[in-house]
CSV table of C-alpha atoms in Angstrom, one decimal:
chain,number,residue,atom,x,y,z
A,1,UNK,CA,-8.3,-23.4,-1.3
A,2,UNK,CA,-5.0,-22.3,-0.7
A,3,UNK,CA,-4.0,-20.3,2.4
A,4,UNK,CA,-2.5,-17.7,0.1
A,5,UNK,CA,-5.5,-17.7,-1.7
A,6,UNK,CA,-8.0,-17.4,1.4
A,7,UNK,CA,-9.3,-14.4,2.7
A,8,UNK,CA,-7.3,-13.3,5.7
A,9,UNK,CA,-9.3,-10.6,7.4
A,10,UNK,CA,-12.7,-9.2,7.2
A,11,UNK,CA,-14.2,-5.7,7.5
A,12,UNK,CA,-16.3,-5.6,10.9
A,13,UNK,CA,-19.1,-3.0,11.7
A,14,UNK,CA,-17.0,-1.6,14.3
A,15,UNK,CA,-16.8,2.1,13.3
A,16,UNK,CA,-14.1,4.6,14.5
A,17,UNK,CA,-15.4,7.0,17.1
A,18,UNK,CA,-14.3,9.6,15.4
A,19,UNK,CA,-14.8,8.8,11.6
A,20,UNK,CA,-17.5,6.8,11.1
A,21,UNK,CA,-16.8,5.5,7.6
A,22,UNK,CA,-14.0,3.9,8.6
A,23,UNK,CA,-14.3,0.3,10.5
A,24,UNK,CA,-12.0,-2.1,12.1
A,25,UNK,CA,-11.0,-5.6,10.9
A,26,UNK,CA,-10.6,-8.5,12.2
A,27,UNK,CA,-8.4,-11.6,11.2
A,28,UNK,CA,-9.8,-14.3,9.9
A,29,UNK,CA,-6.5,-17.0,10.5
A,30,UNK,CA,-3.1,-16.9,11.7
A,31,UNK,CA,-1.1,-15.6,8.6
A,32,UNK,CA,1.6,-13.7,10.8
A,33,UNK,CA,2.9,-14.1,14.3
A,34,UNK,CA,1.2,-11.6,16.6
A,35,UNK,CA,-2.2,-12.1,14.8
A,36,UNK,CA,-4.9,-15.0,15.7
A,37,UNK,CA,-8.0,-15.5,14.7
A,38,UNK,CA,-10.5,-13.5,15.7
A,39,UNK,CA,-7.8,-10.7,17.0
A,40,UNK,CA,-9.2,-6.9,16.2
A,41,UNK,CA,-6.6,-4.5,14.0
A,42,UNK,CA,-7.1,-1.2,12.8
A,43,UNK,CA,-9.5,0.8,10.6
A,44,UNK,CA,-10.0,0.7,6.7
A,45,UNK,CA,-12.2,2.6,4.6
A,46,UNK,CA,-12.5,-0.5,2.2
A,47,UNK,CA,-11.4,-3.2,1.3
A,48,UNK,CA,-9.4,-1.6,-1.5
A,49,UNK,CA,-6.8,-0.2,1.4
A,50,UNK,CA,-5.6,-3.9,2.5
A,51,UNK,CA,-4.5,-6.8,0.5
A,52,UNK,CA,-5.7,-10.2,1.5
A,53,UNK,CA,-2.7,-11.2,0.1
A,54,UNK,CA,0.9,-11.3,2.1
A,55,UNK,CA,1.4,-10.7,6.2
A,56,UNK,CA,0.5,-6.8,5.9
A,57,UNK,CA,-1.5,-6.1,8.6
A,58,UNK,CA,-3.1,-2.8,10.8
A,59,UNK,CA,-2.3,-2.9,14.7
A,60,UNK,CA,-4.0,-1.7,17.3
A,61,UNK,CA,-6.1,2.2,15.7
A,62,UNK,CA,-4.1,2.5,12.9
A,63,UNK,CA,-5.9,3.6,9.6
A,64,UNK,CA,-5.6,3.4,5.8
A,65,UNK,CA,-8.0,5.1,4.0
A,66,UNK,CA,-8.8,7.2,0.9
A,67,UNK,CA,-6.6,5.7,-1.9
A,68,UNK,CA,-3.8,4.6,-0.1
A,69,UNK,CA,-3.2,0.7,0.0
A,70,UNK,CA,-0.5,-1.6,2.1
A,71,UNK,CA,0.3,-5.2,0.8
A,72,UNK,CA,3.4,-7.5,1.2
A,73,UNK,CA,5.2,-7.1,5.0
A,74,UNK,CA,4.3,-3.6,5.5
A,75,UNK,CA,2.3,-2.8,9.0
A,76,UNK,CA,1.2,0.1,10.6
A,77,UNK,CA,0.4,0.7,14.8
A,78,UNK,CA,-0.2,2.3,16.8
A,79,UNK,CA,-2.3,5.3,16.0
A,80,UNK,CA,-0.3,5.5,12.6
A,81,UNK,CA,-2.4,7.6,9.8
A,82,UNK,CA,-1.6,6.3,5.7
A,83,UNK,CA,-4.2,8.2,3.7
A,84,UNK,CA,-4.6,10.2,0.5
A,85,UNK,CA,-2.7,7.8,-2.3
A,86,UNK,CA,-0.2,6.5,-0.6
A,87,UNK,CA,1.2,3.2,-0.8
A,88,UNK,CA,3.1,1.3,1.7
A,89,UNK,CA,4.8,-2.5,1.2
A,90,UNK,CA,7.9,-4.7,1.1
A,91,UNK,CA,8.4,-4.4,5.0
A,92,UNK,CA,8.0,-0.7,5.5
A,93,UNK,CA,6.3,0.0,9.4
A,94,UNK,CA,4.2,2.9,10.0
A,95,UNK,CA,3.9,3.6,14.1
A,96,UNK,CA,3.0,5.6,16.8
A,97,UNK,CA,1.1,8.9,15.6
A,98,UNK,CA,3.4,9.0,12.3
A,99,UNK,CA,1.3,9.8,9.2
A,100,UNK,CA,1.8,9.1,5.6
A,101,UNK,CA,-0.2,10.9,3.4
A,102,UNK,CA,-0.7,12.3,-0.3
A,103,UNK,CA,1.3,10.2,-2.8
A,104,UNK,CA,4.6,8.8,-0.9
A,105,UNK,CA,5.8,5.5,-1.7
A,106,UNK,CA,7.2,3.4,1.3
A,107,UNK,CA,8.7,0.5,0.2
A,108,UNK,CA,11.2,-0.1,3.5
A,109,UNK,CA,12.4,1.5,6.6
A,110,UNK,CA,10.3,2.7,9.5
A,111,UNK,CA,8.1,6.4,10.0
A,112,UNK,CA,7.5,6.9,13.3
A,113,UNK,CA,6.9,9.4,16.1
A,114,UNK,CA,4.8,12.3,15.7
A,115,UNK,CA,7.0,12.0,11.9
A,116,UNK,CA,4.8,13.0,8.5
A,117,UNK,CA,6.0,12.2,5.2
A,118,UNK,CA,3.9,13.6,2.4
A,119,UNK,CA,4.3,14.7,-1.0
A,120,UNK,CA,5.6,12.9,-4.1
A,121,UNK,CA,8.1,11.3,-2.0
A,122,UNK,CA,9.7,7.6,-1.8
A,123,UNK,CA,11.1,6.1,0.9
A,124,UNK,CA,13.5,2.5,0.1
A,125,UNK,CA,16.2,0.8,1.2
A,126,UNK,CA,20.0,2.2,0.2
A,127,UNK,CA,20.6,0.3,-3.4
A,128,UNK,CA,24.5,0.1,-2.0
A,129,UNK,CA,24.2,-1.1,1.2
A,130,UNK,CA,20.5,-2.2,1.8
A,131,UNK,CA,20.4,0.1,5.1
A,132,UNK,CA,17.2,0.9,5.6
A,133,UNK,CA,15.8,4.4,6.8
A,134,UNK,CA,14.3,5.4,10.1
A,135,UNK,CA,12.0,8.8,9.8
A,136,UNK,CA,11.1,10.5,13.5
C-alpha cells in the first residue's frame, strides 16, 4: 500500500469537553512536518470532515464538524471553528478563534483572529497576481 493511499489519522475516543460528539484524532504517520505518529490534533465529528488524503491536518482544539470538510494543504489551529458546509483546501489556514461557517469556500489565504467568514462566500487567491488574502 501506498503512503498516499494509507490512512493517515484515526478518530480517537477522546471527546471535547464541551461537545461531546465531537473527538480528537490522532495521526497515524508522518505525512507533514510538524505531525508524528501518534501526535494528538483537533476534533471532528466524522470522518467525513477530514480527508485521509493530502497534508490537511487539525492543530491543537481546532474543529470541523457538521458538513464542512478540509482536504489538500488546508490546516486549522488553534481554537479555529469550520462548521455548517463549509469547505476549506488548496493551502487555506484557519487559526486562532477564527470561525468559518455556513457555506464559504476557502481555497487560499489565512482567517484568523477572533475573524468570521460566513455566508455564500469564497475566499481565493488574486487570478492577476496570486496574492493571497489575510482575514482578521
Amino acid at each position: 500500500m501506498t503512503e498516499s493511499m494509507k490512512r493517515k489519522y484515526e478518530i480517537t475516543t477522546i471527546s471535547h469537553p464541551e461537545y461531546p460528539w465531537l473527538h480528537r484524532i490522532r495521526a497515524l504517520w508522518e505525512f507533514r512536518p510538524g505531525v508524528r505518529p501518534g501526535d494528538l490534533g483537533g476534533f471532528v465529528q466524522s470522518e467525513e470532515n477530514l480527508s485521509q488524503e493530502g497534508t490537511c491536518w487539525l492543530f491543537d482544539d481546532a474543529i470541523l464538524c457538521g458538513e464542512s470538510y478540509m482536504d489538500q494543504q488546508a490546516v486549522a489551529e488553534g481554537s479555529a471553528l469550520v462548521r455548517g458546509s463549509a469547505f476549506v483546501s488548496g493551502t487555506a489556514a484557519v487559526r486562532d478563534t477564527a470561525v468559518v461557517d455556513d457555506h464559504v469556500i476557502l481555497m487560499a489565504g489565512i482567517v484568523m483572529g477572533n475573524a468570521h467568514v460566513a455566508g455564500y462566500s469564497e475566499v481565493t487567491a488574486s487570478m492577476e497576481t496570486g496574492a493571497v488574502p489575510r482575514i482578521e
